[in-house]
Structure formats: structure tokens, C-alpha cells
mmCIF file of C-alpha atoms in Angstrom:
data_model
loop_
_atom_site.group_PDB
_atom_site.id
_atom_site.type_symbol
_atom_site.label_atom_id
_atom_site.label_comp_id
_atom_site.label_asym_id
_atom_site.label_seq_id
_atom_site.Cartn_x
_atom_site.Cartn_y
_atom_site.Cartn_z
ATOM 1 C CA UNK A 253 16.857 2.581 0.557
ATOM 2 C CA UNK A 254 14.934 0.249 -1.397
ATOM 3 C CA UNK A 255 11.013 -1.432 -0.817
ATOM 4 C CA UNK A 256 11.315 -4.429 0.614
ATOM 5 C CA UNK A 257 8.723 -6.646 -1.125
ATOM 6 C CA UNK A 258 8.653 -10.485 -0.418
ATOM 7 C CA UNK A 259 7.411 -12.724 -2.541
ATOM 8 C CA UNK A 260 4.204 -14.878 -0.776
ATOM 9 C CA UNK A 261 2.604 -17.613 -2.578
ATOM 10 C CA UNK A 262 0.800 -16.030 -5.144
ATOM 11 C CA UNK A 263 1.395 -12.712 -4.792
ATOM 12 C CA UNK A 264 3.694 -9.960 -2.737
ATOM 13 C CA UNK A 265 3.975 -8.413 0.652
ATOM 14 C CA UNK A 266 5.215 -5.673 1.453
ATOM 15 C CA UNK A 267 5.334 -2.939 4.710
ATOM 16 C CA UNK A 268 3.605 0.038 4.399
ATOM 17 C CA UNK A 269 3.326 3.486 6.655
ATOM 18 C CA UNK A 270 -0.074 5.315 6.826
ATOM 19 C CA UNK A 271 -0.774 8.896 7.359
ATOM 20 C CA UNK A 272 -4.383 9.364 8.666
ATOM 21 C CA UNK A 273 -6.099 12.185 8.021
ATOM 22 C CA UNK A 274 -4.092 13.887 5.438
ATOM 23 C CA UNK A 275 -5.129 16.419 2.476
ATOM 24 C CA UNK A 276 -5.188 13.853 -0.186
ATOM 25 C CA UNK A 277 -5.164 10.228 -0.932
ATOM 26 C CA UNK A 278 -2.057 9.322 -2.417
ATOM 27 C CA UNK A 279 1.224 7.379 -2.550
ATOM 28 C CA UNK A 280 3.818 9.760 -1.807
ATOM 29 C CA UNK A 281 7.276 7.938 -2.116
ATOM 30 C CA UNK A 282 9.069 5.731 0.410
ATOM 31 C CA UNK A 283 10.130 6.115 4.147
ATOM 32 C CA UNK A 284 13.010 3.200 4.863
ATOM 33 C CA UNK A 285 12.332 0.114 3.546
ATOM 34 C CA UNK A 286 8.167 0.782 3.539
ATOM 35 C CA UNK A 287 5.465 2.293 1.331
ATOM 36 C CA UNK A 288 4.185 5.813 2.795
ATOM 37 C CA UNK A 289 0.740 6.138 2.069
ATOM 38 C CA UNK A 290 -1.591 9.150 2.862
ATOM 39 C CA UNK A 291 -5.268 8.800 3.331
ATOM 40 C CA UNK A 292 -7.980 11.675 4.170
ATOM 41 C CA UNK A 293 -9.751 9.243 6.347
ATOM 42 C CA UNK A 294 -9.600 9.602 10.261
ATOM 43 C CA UNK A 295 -7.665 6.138 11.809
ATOM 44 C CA UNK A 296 -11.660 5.157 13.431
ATOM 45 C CA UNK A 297 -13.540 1.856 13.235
ATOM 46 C CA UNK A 298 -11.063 0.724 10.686
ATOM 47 C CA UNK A 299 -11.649 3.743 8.172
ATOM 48 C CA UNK A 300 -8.996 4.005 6.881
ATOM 49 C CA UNK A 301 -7.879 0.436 6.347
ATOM 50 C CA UNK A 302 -10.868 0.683 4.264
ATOM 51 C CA UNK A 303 -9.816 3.602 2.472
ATOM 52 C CA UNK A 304 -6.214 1.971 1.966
ATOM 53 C CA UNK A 305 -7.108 -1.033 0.604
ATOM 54 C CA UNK A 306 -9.586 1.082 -1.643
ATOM 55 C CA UNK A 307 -6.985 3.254 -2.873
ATOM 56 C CA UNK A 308 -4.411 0.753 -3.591
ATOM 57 C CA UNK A 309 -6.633 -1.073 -6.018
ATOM 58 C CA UNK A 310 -7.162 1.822 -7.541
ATOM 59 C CA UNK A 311 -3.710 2.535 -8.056
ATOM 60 C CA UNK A 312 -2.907 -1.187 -9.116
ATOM 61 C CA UNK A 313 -5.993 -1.681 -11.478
ATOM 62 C CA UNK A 314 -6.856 -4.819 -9.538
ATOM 63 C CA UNK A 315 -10.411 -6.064 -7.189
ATOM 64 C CA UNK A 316 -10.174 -4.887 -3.219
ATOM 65 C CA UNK A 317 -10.709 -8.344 -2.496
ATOM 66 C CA UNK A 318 -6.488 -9.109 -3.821
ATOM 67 C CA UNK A 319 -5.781 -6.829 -0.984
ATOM 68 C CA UNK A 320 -5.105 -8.295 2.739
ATOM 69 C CA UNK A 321 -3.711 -6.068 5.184
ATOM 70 C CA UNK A 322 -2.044 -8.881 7.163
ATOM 71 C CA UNK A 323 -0.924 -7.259 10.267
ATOM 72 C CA UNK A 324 -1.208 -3.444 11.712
ATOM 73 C CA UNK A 325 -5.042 -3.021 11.538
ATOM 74 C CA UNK A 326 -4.888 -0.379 14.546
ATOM 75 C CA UNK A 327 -1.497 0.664 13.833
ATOM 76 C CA UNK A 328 0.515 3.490 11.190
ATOM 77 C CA UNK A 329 2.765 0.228 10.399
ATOM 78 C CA UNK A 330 1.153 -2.535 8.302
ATOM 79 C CA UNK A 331 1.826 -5.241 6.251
ATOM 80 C CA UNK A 332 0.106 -5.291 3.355
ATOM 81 C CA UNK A 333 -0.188 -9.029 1.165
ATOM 82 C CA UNK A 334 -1.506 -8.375 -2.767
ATOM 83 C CA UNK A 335 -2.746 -11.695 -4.586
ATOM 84 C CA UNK A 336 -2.046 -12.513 -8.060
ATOM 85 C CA UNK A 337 0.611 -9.439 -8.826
ATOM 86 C CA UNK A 338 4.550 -10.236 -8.805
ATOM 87 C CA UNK A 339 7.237 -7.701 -7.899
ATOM 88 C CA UNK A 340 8.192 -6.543 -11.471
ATOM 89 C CA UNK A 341 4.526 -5.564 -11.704
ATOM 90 C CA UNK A 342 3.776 -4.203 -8.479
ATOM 91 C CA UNK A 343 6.571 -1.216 -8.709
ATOM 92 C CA UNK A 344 5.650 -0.641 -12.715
ATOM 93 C CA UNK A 345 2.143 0.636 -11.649
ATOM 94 C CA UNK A 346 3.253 2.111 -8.439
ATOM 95 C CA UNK A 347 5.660 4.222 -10.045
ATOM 96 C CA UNK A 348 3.904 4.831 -13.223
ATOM 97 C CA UNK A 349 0.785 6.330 -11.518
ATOM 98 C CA UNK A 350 2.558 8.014 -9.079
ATOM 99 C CA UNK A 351 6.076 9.413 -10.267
ATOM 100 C CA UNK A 352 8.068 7.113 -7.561
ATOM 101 C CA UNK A 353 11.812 5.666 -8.690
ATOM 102 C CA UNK A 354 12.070 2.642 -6.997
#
């Protein structure tokens, strides 16, 4: 299977799985059609949305601020909207950074 990404406006949105409290921080591949992300933070007080949207930017070189989880703040299963990157982009430094074939 395949990321589904959706193009939004200005930008892309795509699903993405979370793994609370995990050994690392990382992007570690695809589960279905979504992005599985791990994060050391514990899912409390909206930790580790923080720590999501803090990682991502990392990963995609761009300000936390482009990043809007749009739906699943208390859940494993979000939606995650990125501002002013297209598709093409997106998966380059995704896959780059983190040795994923898309």
C-alpha cells in the first residue's frame, strides 16, 4: 500500500498512526495507507501532539507553526495538514531522512 496524501489548499494532508511512549522518535515506515510515527513522549496533556508536530518539522526542515494536526488530538489516528509543502516534496524528505520507499 501506498500514503494517501491529499492535496488541501496550500499544502497536504495526510493520516498518520502514533506510537506513544516508544524508545525513539522516529518515522518508521508505513502501516496501510498512514504514516507510523513513534514518539518517546507519554499520550498526557497533549504531549505528544507536541512532540509530533516537533519532530515532523524537524524531519521536513520547515516552522511547527506549518503543522496542524486536524483531527485525532486524543487519539493513535490523526490527520495531520502541512502548509506550504506539495506531495512531490513531502515524500522526498520523508524518505530521504528516514530510508522509507514510498
Amino acid at each position: 500500500m501506498a500514503l494517501s496524501i491529499k492535496t488541501y489548499r496550500d499544502g497536504i494532508q495526510f493520516s498518520a498512526i502514533i506510537q506513544p511512549r516508544s524508545s525513539k522518535n522516529k518515522i518508521c515506515g508505513l502501516r496501510g495507507e498512514s504514516l507510523k510515527i513513534r514518539l518517546t513522549s507519554p499520550p498526557v496533556d497533549g504531549a505528544a501532539n507536541k512532540m509530533c508536530v516537533k519532530l515532523l518539522a524537524k524531519q521536513l526542515s520547515i516552522a511547527p507553526s506549518q503543522i496542524i494536526i486536524v483531527s485525532g488530538q486524543k487519539g493513535r489516528n490523526k490527520i495531520i495538514r502541512i502548509e506550504g509543502m506539495d506531495t512531490p516534496e513531502f515524500l522526498k524528505k520523508v524518505s530521504q531522512s528516514n530510508k522509507i520507499k514510498f
